[in-house]
mmCIF file of C-alpha atoms in Angstrom:
data_model
loop_
_atom_site.group_PDB
_atom_site.id
_atom_site.type_symbol
_atom_site.label_atom_id
_atom_site.label_comp_id
_atom_site.label_asym_id
_atom_site.label_seq_id
_atom_site.Cartn_x
_atom_site.Cartn_y
_atom_site.Cartn_z
ATOM 1 C CA MET A 1 0.000 0.000 0.000
ATOM 2 C CA LYS A 2 1.225 3.467 -0.893
ATOM 3 C CA GLN A 3 1.524 6.018 1.863
ATOM 4 C CA ARG A 4 -1.077 8.743 1.678
ATOM 5 C CA ILE A 5 -0.774 12.464 0.946
ATOM 6 C CA MET A 6 -3.498 15.027 1.664
ATOM 7 C CA SER A 7 -3.444 18.689 0.690
ATOM 8 C CA GLY A 8 -5.747 21.371 -0.630
ATOM 9 C CA MET A 9 -6.326 24.932 -1.782
ATOM 10 C CA ARG A 10 -8.996 27.504 -1.156
ATOM 11 C CA PRO A 11 -10.813 28.460 -4.376
ATOM 12 C CA THR A 12 -9.936 32.101 -4.913
ATOM 13 C CA GLY A 13 -10.123 32.169 -8.719
ATOM 14 C CA LYS A 14 -7.625 31.335 -11.425
ATOM 15 C CA LEU A 15 -4.265 30.248 -10.041
ATOM 16 C CA HIS A 16 -0.933 31.947 -10.769
ATOM 17 C CA LEU A 17 2.708 30.970 -11.238
ATOM 18 C CA GLY A 18 3.293 31.106 -7.488
ATOM 19 C CA HIS A 19 0.752 28.318 -7.038
ATOM 20 C CA TYR A 20 2.234 26.326 -9.901
ATOM 21 C CA LEU A 21 5.893 26.573 -8.904
ATOM 22 C CA GLY A 22 5.383 26.539 -5.147
ATOM 23 C CA VAL A 23 2.716 23.848 -4.808
ATOM 24 C CA ILE A 24 1.212 22.198 -7.882
ATOM 25 C CA ASP A 25 4.457 21.137 -9.559
ATOM 26 C CA ASN A 26 5.355 19.326 -6.336
ATOM 27 C CA TRP A 27 1.922 17.683 -6.193
ATOM 28 C CA VAL A 28 2.393 16.373 -9.734
ATOM 29 C CA ASN A 29 5.620 14.657 -8.690
ATOM 30 C CA LEU A 30 4.133 13.266 -5.468
ATOM 31 C CA GLN A 31 1.292 11.495 -7.258
ATOM 32 C CA GLU A 32 3.771 9.109 -8.849
ATOM 33 C CA GLU A 33 4.825 7.745 -5.462
ATOM 34 C CA TYR A 34 1.911 8.370 -3.083
ATOM 35 C CA ASP A 35 -1.836 7.891 -2.817
ATOM 36 C CA CYS A 36 -2.804 11.545 -3.132
ATOM 37 C CA TYR A 37 -5.983 13.352 -2.092
ATOM 38 C CA TYR A 38 -6.194 16.929 -3.376
ATOM 39 C CA GLN A 39 -9.058 19.052 -2.087
ATOM 40 C CA VAL A 40 -10.676 22.256 -3.301
ATOM 41 C CA ALA A 41 -11.465 23.735 0.110
ATOM 42 C CA ASP A 42 -14.688 25.650 -0.567
ATOM 43 C CA TRP A 43 -15.829 25.594 3.080
ATOM 44 C CA HIS A 44 -12.527 27.155 4.071
ATOM 45 C CA ALA A 45 -13.213 29.920 1.547
ATOM 46 C CA LEU A 46 -16.386 30.795 3.452
ATOM 47 C CA THR A 47 -14.463 31.558 6.647
ATOM 48 C CA THR A 48 -13.549 34.969 5.238
ATOM 49 C CA LYS A 49 -15.607 35.229 2.031
ATOM 50 C CA TYR A 50 -18.986 34.077 3.333
ATOM 51 C CA ASP A 51 -20.671 37.129 1.762
ATOM 52 C CA LYS A 52 -18.903 36.860 -1.595
ATOM 53 C CA THR A 53 -20.099 33.565 -3.058
ATOM 54 C CA ASP A 54 -21.436 34.628 -6.466
ATOM 55 C CA CYS A 55 -18.333 33.276 -8.206
ATOM 56 C CA LEU A 56 -17.610 30.377 -5.841
ATOM 57 C CA ARG A 57 -18.644 27.578 -8.199
ATOM 58 C CA GLN A 58 -16.651 29.073 -11.060
ATOM 59 C CA ASP A 59 -13.683 29.562 -8.748
ATOM 60 C CA VAL A 60 -13.843 25.855 -7.855
ATOM 61 C CA ALA A 61 -13.932 24.915 -11.537
ATOM 62 C CA ASP A 62 -11.014 27.259 -12.312
ATOM 63 C CA VAL A 63 -8.860 25.672 -9.602
ATOM 64 C CA VAL A 64 -9.588 22.175 -10.898
ATOM 65 C CA MET A 65 -8.886 23.181 -14.510
ATOM 66 C CA ASP A 66 -5.557 24.687 -13.482
ATOM 67 C CA TRP A 67 -4.649 21.519 -11.562
ATOM 68 C CA LEU A 68 -5.525 19.304 -14.501
ATOM 69 C CA ALA A 69 -3.648 21.525 -16.939
ATOM 70 C CA CYS A 70 -0.529 21.410 -14.768
ATOM 71 C CA GLY A 71 -0.545 17.604 -14.639
ATOM 72 C CA ILE A 72 -2.652 16.482 -11.684
ATOM 73 C CA ASP A 73 -4.021 13.213 -13.085
ATOM 74 C CA PRO A 74 -7.462 12.063 -11.853
ATOM 75 C CA GLN A 75 -6.383 8.491 -12.642
ATOM 76 C CA LYS A 76 -3.508 8.811 -10.169
ATOM 77 C CA SER A 77 -4.850 11.295 -7.615
ATOM 78 C CA THR A 78 -8.237 11.881 -6.019
ATOM 79 C CA ILE A 79 -9.472 15.378 -6.866
ATOM 80 C CA TYR A 80 -12.457 16.392 -4.769
ATOM 81 C CA VAL A 81 -14.445 19.334 -3.450
ATOM 82 C CA GLN A 82 -14.597 19.691 0.324
ATOM 83 C CA SER A 83 -18.337 20.390 0.575
ATOM 84 C CA LEU A 84 -19.133 17.304 -1.527
ATOM 85 C CA VAL A 85 -17.642 15.193 1.258
ATOM 86 C CA PRO A 86 -19.918 16.135 4.203
ATOM 87 C CA GLU A 87 -18.195 13.580 6.418
ATOM 88 C CA THR A 88 -15.558 16.284 6.830
ATOM 89 C CA ALA A 89 -18.043 18.371 8.804
ATOM 90 C CA GLU A 90 -19.021 15.496 11.084
ATOM 91 C CA LEU A 91 -15.407 14.678 11.894
ATOM 92 C CA HIS A 92 -14.819 18.375 12.520
ATOM 93 C CA ILE A 93 -17.517 18.280 15.216
ATOM 94 C CA TYR A 94 -15.929 15.338 17.038
ATOM 95 C CA LEU A 95 -12.459 16.884 16.877
ATOM 96 C CA SER A 96 -13.734 20.273 18.052
ATOM 97 C CA MET A 97 -15.057 18.642 21.229
ATOM 98 C CA ILE A 98 -11.615 17.468 22.310
ATOM 99 C CA THR A 99 -9.539 20.461 21.153
ATOM 100 C CA PRO A 100 -8.645 23.023 23.876
ATOM 101 C CA GLN A 101 -9.526 26.615 23.021
ATOM 102 C CA ASN A 102 -5.979 27.893 23.536
ATOM 103 C CA TRP A 103 -4.648 25.417 20.949
ATOM 104 C CA VAL A 104 -6.838 27.047 18.336
ATOM 105 C CA GLU A 105 -6.104 30.612 19.392
ATOM 106 C CA ARG A 106 -2.351 30.213 19.032
ATOM 107 C CA ASP A 107 -2.533 28.603 15.578
ATOM 108 C CA PRO A 108 -0.600 30.741 13.051
ATOM 109 C CA THR A 109 -3.213 30.144 10.324
ATOM 110 C CA LEU A 110 -5.911 31.728 12.435
ATOM 111 C CA LYS A 111 -3.658 34.603 13.483
ATOM 112 C CA ASP A 112 -2.726 35.348 9.874
ATOM 113 C CA MET A 113 -6.305 35.291 8.658
ATOM 114 C CA ALA A 114 -7.523 37.429 11.555
ATOM 115 C CA LYS A 115 -4.806 39.949 10.676
ATOM 116 C CA ILE A 116 -6.033 40.026 7.066
ATOM 117 C CA LEU A 117 -9.564 40.731 8.239
ATOM 118 C CA LYS A 118 -8.332 43.531 10.475
ATOM 119 C CA THR A 119 -6.243 45.269 7.834
ATOM 120 C CA LYS A 120 -8.173 44.609 4.618
ATOM 121 C CA GLU A 121 -11.787 43.927 5.415
ATOM 122 C CA GLY A 122 -12.316 46.756 7.853
ATOM 123 C CA MET A 123 -13.721 44.404 10.478
ATOM 124 C CA GLY A 124 -11.430 45.394 13.331
ATOM 125 C CA THR A 125 -10.591 42.418 15.514
ATOM 126 C CA GLN A 126 -13.868 40.640 14.770
ATOM 127 C CA VAL A 127 -13.427 36.920 14.013
ATOM 128 C CA ASN A 128 -16.429 34.785 13.135
ATOM 129 C CA TYR A 129 -17.157 31.367 14.652
ATOM 130 C CA GLY A 130 -16.280 29.594 11.404
ATOM 131 C CA LEU A 131 -12.865 31.213 11.229
ATOM 132 C CA MET A 132 -12.185 30.274 14.856
ATOM 133 C CA GLY A 133 -12.755 26.649 13.872
ATOM 134 C CA TYR A 134 -10.562 26.867 10.779
ATOM 135 C CA PRO A 135 -7.584 25.019 12.330
ATOM 136 C CA VAL A 136 -9.791 22.151 13.520
ATOM 137 C CA LEU A 137 -11.567 21.922 10.162
ATOM 138 C CA MET A 138 -8.148 21.782 8.510
ATOM 139 C CA THR A 139 -7.260 18.914 10.837
ATOM 140 C CA ALA A 140 -10.490 17.131 9.903
ATOM 141 C CA ASP A 141 -9.502 17.438 6.229
ATOM 142 C CA ILE A 142 -6.238 15.640 6.963
ATOM 143 C CA LEU A 143 -7.408 13.013 9.437
ATOM 144 C CA LEU A 144 -10.480 12.095 7.391
ATOM 145 C CA PHE A 145 -8.116 10.200 5.088
ATOM 146 C CA ASN A 146 -5.631 9.298 7.816
ATOM 147 C CA ALA A 147 -2.896 10.932 5.755
ATOM 148 C CA ASP A 148 0.723 10.036 6.390
ATOM 149 C CA PHE A 149 2.068 13.315 5.020
ATOM 150 C CA VAL A 150 0.954 16.867 4.301
ATOM 151 C CA PRO A 151 3.137 18.729 1.776
ATOM 152 C CA VAL A 152 3.911 22.208 3.135
ATOM 153 C CA GLY A 153 6.450 24.985 3.026
ATOM 154 C CA ILE A 154 8.719 25.590 5.991
ATOM 155 C CA ASP A 155 6.427 28.416 7.179
ATOM 156 C CA GLN A 156 3.452 26.038 7.379
ATOM 157 C CA VAL A 157 4.943 23.310 9.544
ATOM 158 C CA ALA A 158 3.195 24.694 12.635
ATOM 159 C CA HIS A 159 -0.175 24.089 10.957
ATOM 160 C CA VAL A 160 0.567 20.386 10.680
ATOM 161 C CA GLU A 161 1.849 20.287 14.248
ATOM 162 C CA LEU A 162 -1.615 21.253 15.489
ATOM 163 C CA SER A 163 -3.129 18.420 13.464
ATOM 164 C CA ARG A 164 -0.633 16.056 15.053
ATOM 165 C CA ASP A 165 -1.574 17.329 18.512
ATOM 166 C CA ILE A 166 -5.286 16.842 17.858
ATOM 167 C CA ALA A 167 -4.750 13.337 16.442
ATOM 168 C CA ARG A 168 -2.687 12.435 19.494
ATOM 169 C CA ARG A 169 -5.330 13.834 21.849
ATOM 170 C CA PHE A 170 -8.150 11.940 20.120
ATOM 171 C CA ASN A 171 -6.193 8.706 20.420
ATOM 172 C CA TYR A 172 -5.549 9.417 24.123
ATOM 173 C CA VAL A 173 -9.126 10.359 24.991
ATOM 174 C CA TYR A 174 -10.654 7.350 23.243
ATOM 175 C CA GLN A 175 -7.821 4.945 24.076
ATOM 176 C CA THR A 176 -6.952 4.016 20.502
ATOM 177 C CA ASP A 177 -4.179 4.316 17.974
ATOM 178 C CA PHE A 178 -6.568 4.799 15.073
ATOM 179 C CA PHE A 179 -5.395 8.178 13.814
ATOM 180 C CA LYS A 180 -1.907 8.533 12.423
ATOM 181 C CA GLU A 181 -0.007 11.652 13.400
ATOM 182 C CA PRO A 182 0.476 13.329 9.996
ATOM 183 C CA GLN A 183 3.993 14.429 9.169
ATOM 184 C CA PRO A 184 4.880 17.599 7.278
ATOM 185 C CA LYS A 185 6.532 16.901 3.933
ATOM 186 C CA LEU A 186 8.589 19.925 2.990
ATOM 187 C CA ASN A 187 8.277 21.206 -0.557
ATOM 188 C CA ASN A 188 11.440 21.408 -2.598
ATOM 189 C CA CYS A 189 9.983 23.866 -5.064
ATOM 190 C CA SER A 190 10.874 27.166 -6.639
ATOM 191 C CA LEU A 191 9.446 30.257 -4.972
ATOM 192 C CA ILE A 192 8.530 33.208 -7.149
ATOM 193 C CA CYS A 193 7.693 36.759 -6.117
ATOM 194 C CA GLY A 194 5.165 39.050 -7.732
ATOM 195 C CA LEU A 195 6.039 41.459 -10.517
ATOM 196 C CA ASP A 196 6.466 44.251 -7.955
ATOM 197 C CA GLY A 197 8.851 42.238 -5.780
ATOM 198 C CA ASN A 198 6.246 41.408 -3.132
ATOM 199 C CA LYS A 199 4.463 38.115 -2.545
ATOM 200 C CA MET A 200 2.595 37.095 -5.689
ATOM 201 C CA GLY A 201 -1.150 37.333 -5.271
ATOM 202 C CA LYS A 202 -4.354 38.095 -7.120
ATOM 203 C CA SER A 203 -5.324 40.792 -4.630
ATOM 204 C CA PHE A 204 -1.991 42.582 -5.166
ATOM 205 C CA ASN A 205 -2.476 42.707 -8.951
ATOM 206 C CA ASN A 206 1.113 41.514 -9.390
ATOM 207 C CA ASP A 207 0.578 37.954 -10.600
ATOM 208 C CA ILE A 208 0.957 35.991 -13.827
ATOM 209 C CA LYS A 209 -1.877 33.516 -14.089
ATOM 210 C CA ILE A 210 -1.420 29.979 -15.339
ATOM 211 C CA SER A 211 -4.186 30.675 -17.855
ATOM 212 C CA ASP A 212 -2.824 34.026 -19.114
ATOM 213 C CA THR A 213 -2.135 34.220 -22.860
ATOM 214 C CA GLU A 214 1.347 34.774 -24.257
ATOM 215 C CA GLU A 215 0.457 38.377 -25.030
ATOM 216 C CA VAL A 216 -0.846 39.078 -21.531
ATOM 217 C CA THR A 217 2.157 37.365 -19.954
ATOM 218 C CA THR A 218 4.596 39.419 -22.020
ATOM 219 C CA LYS A 219 2.786 42.640 -21.193
ATOM 220 C CA LYS A 220 2.873 41.855 -17.482
ATOM 221 C CA ILE A 221 6.555 40.907 -17.475
ATOM 222 C CA MET A 222 7.411 44.198 -19.173
ATOM 223 C CA THR A 223 6.117 45.942 -16.018
ATOM 224 C CA ALA A 224 8.383 43.940 -13.696
ATOM 225 C CA ILE A 225 10.829 45.704 -11.406
ATOM 226 C CA THR A 226 14.524 45.492 -12.374
ATOM 227 C CA ASP A 227 17.779 46.944 -11.029
ATOM 228 C CA ARG A 228 16.727 50.346 -9.655
ATOM 229 C CA SER A 229 20.307 51.661 -9.795
ATOM 230 C CA ARG A 230 20.509 51.563 -13.618
ATOM 231 C CA MET A 231 19.673 54.888 -15.230
ATOM 232 C CA ARG A 232 20.717 54.143 -18.835
ATOM 233 C CA LYS A 233 20.648 51.041 -20.995
ATOM 234 C CA ASP A 234 24.458 50.723 -21.089
ATOM 235 C CA ASP A 235 25.020 51.295 -17.374
ATOM 236 C CA PRO A 236 26.621 48.282 -15.634
ATOM 237 C CA GLY A 237 23.900 46.280 -13.912
ATOM 238 C CA HIS A 238 23.733 44.428 -10.613
ATOM 239 C CA PRO A 239 21.859 41.141 -11.155
ATOM 240 C CA ASP A 240 21.646 40.345 -7.454
ATOM 241 C CA GLU A 241 19.858 43.653 -6.907
ATOM 242 C CA CYS A 242 17.400 43.000 -9.725
ATOM 243 C CA GLU A 243 14.350 42.424 -7.538
ATOM 244 C CA VAL A 244 12.250 40.386 -9.958
ATOM 245 C CA VAL A 245 13.600 39.727 -13.447
ATOM 246 C CA TYR A 246 16.897 38.076 -12.488
ATOM 247 C CA LYS A 247 15.059 35.895 -9.963
ATOM 248 C CA TYR A 248 12.704 34.782 -12.731
ATOM 249 C CA TRP A 249 15.670 33.947 -14.955
ATOM 250 C CA LYS A 250 16.956 31.656 -12.193
ATOM 251 C CA ILE A 251 13.711 29.691 -12.412
ATOM 252 C CA PHE A 252 12.962 29.717 -16.130
ATOM 253 C CA GLY A 253 16.422 29.911 -17.732
ATOM 254 C CA SER A 254 19.093 27.265 -18.205
ATOM 255 C CA GLU A 255 22.469 27.580 -16.473
ATOM 256 C CA ASN A 256 24.070 28.843 -19.674
ATOM 257 C CA GLU A 257 21.305 31.370 -20.265
ATOM 258 C CA LEU A 258 21.512 32.592 -16.678
ATOM 259 C CA GLN A 259 25.273 33.059 -16.982
ATOM 260 C CA THR A 260 24.816 35.003 -20.209
ATOM 261 C CA VAL A 261 22.193 37.242 -18.620
ATOM 262 C CA GLU A 262 24.454 37.888 -15.635
ATOM 263 C CA ASN A 263 27.565 38.657 -17.698
ATOM 264 C CA GLU A 264 25.800 40.933 -20.169
ATOM 265 C CA CYS A 265 23.959 42.760 -17.412
ATOM 266 C CA LYS A 266 27.150 43.450 -15.438
ATOM 267 C CA ALA A 267 28.882 44.648 -18.613
ATOM 268 C CA GLY A 268 26.048 47.010 -19.543
ATOM 269 C CA ALA A 269 25.494 45.042 -22.732
ATOM 270 C CA ARG A 270 21.931 44.014 -21.912
ATOM 271 C CA GLY A 271 19.130 46.515 -21.507
ATOM 272 C CA CYS A 272 16.370 45.795 -19.000
ATOM 273 C CA ALA A 273 13.610 45.985 -21.624
ATOM 274 C CA ASP A 274 15.368 43.462 -23.879
ATOM 275 C CA CYS A 275 16.039 41.251 -20.883
ATOM 276 C CA LYS A 276 12.354 41.240 -19.971
ATOM 277 C CA ARG A 277 11.265 40.483 -23.542
ATOM 278 C CA GLN A 278 13.602 37.483 -23.652
ATOM 279 C CA LEU A 279 12.383 36.379 -20.243
ATOM 280 C CA ALA A 280 8.772 36.518 -21.451
ATOM 281 C CA ILE A 281 9.695 34.123 -24.255
ATOM 282 C CA LYS A 282 11.152 31.659 -21.722
ATOM 283 C CA VAL A 283 8.123 31.855 -19.442
ATOM 284 C CA ASN A 284 5.729 31.373 -22.345
ATOM 285 C CA GLU A 285 7.716 28.378 -23.594
ATOM 286 C CA ARG A 286 7.503 26.751 -20.156
ATOM 287 C CA MET A 287 3.763 27.374 -19.888
ATOM 288 C CA SER A 288 2.785 26.610 -23.491
ATOM 289 C CA GLU A 289 1.647 22.986 -23.078
ATOM 290 C CA ILE A 290 -0.043 23.725 -19.772
ATOM 291 C CA ARG A 291 -2.059 26.509 -21.355
ATOM 292 C CA GLU A 292 -3.082 24.322 -24.262
ATOM 293 C CA ARG A 293 -4.417 21.728 -21.826
ATOM 294 C CA ARG A 294 -6.146 24.518 -19.895
ATOM 295 C CA LYS A 295 -7.973 25.582 -23.078
ATOM 296 C CA TYR A 296 -9.085 21.995 -23.648
ATOM 297 C CA TYR A 297 -10.727 21.794 -20.226
ATOM 298 C CA GLU A 298 -12.304 25.236 -20.667
ATOM 299 C CA GLN A 299 -13.924 23.928 -23.844
ATOM 300 C CA ASN A 300 -15.106 20.747 -22.091
ATOM 301 C CA PRO A 301 -16.744 21.880 -18.837
ATOM 302 C CA GLN A 302 -18.785 18.673 -18.654
ATOM 303 C CA LEU A 303 -15.544 16.690 -18.379
ATOM 304 C CA VAL A 304 -14.344 18.916 -15.536
ATOM 305 C CA GLU A 305 -17.678 18.412 -13.763
ATOM 306 C CA LYS A 306 -17.390 14.653 -14.247
ATOM 307 C CA ILE A 307 -13.888 14.599 -12.758
ATOM 308 C CA ILE A 308 -15.079 16.642 -9.759
ATOM 309 C CA ARG A 309 -18.101 14.421 -9.131
ATOM 310 C CA GLU A 310 -16.266 11.136 -9.538
ATOM 311 C CA GLY A 311 -13.315 12.257 -7.417
ATOM 312 C CA SER A 312 -15.605 13.559 -4.683
ATOM 313 C CA GLU A 313 -17.565 10.306 -4.655
ATOM 314 C CA LYS A 314 -14.357 8.317 -4.350
ATOM 315 C CA ALA A 315 -13.181 10.577 -1.521
ATOM 316 C CA ARG A 316 -16.531 10.206 0.212
ATOM 317 C CA GLU A 317 -16.368 6.419 0.101
ATOM 318 C CA GLU A 318 -13.018 6.530 1.870
ATOM 319 C CA ALA A 319 -14.275 9.171 4.312
ATOM 320 C CA GLN A 320 -17.223 7.009 5.307
ATOM 321 C CA LYS A 321 -14.858 4.257 6.389
ATOM 322 C CA THR A 322 -13.084 6.694 8.688
ATOM 323 C CA LEU A 323 -16.349 8.058 10.123
ATOM 324 C CA LYS A 324 -17.691 4.594 10.816
ATOM 325 C CA LYS A 325 -14.646 3.821 12.953
ATOM 326 C CA VAL A 326 -14.698 7.240 14.650
ATOM 327 C CA ARG A 327 -18.376 6.861 15.609
ATOM 328 C CA GLU A 328 -17.599 3.482 17.114
ATOM 329 C CA LEU A 329 -14.707 4.886 19.116
ATOM 330 C CA VAL A 330 -16.721 7.865 20.384
ATOM 331 C CA LYS A 331 -19.592 5.488 21.211
ATOM 332 C CA MET A 332 -22.134 7.362 19.128
ATOM 333 C CA TYR A 333 -25.586 5.852 18.713
#
C-alpha cells in the first residue's frame, strides 16, 4: 500500500505561477509515489468570504482546470471538493469537542487570517465562529483520510503540528491508535515573487496567471521591477539587486542562459527591456503545453464536472470508512 498524501487549496479564482511553482508542480511529482488526495477547500473559503459567493462555483472549476492543466491526473490522484464530502463536517464536530480553546487561538493560520480581516476587510478584531474553527476543520480534512504526510512549506509546519496534537489527543481520549499523526513533507519547489517584488497574489495585482495568454504574460513581465540603480541602458547592472527579473531567470532559464544574462547585465550590454522580452519568451515556452491543456478543459466543462463528481464520490467512500470507525470509538448511537 502506498503512503497517503493530503493537501488542498482555497478556491480564490484562477491560479498563478506562485501556485504552480510553489505547490502544484510538487503535487504532480508526489502522485507518482503516493496515494494523493487533493481538495478544493470551498468551506474554508467561506471563513472569510462568506458574503462573496457569487463566483464560488466558477472559482472551484477554475482551480480544478488549473490543476488538470498542470498535470494532476485524476487516474492517479483523487481530486475532490470539500463540501461534496460532508463527512468532513461530522469529523470536525468530534475533533472540536476534544480540542482546547488555547490550541486554536495560538494557531498561526488563524492569526494570519484574523490579521487580514483587520487590515483589509475593515472588520477590526472581529473573528467569526467559522474562522475560529478553521484550524480544527483543517485537521479534519487531513485526518479524514488518515494521511501520512501533508506537503507544506517551511512556514506552514506549525499548521501540521496542530493536526498532530489533535490526532494524538483523540487517540488518548478514546484509548486508541486509530489516527496517524500526519507528518509535514517539505516542498522542494521554486518560490517566485510578484512582478512588484512582493508576494505574488491576485489581490496585489502583481501575478501571472497559469491561464494568461502569451500576449498578456509578455505585457505583465514588461512591467516587472529590475535593477533600480541603472539609469541608462548601457550602465553596468547588478543582477543580485534585480528584484524580480533576475530571480525569474533563475527559475525559467538554463544555467548557460543565466550566466549570459548575468555577464551581459554586469557589462552594460543588456538593456532591462530586452532582458524582460527574452524572459517573457522563456516563461511562455515553459507554460505553453499547460495553457493548451487549460484551453481543452475550458472547452469541455462537462468533463471537468465529471472529474469533480467522480473524485468527490471516491473521496466520500473513503471518508465514510473513517467516520464509521470514529463513531464506534466515540460510542455514538
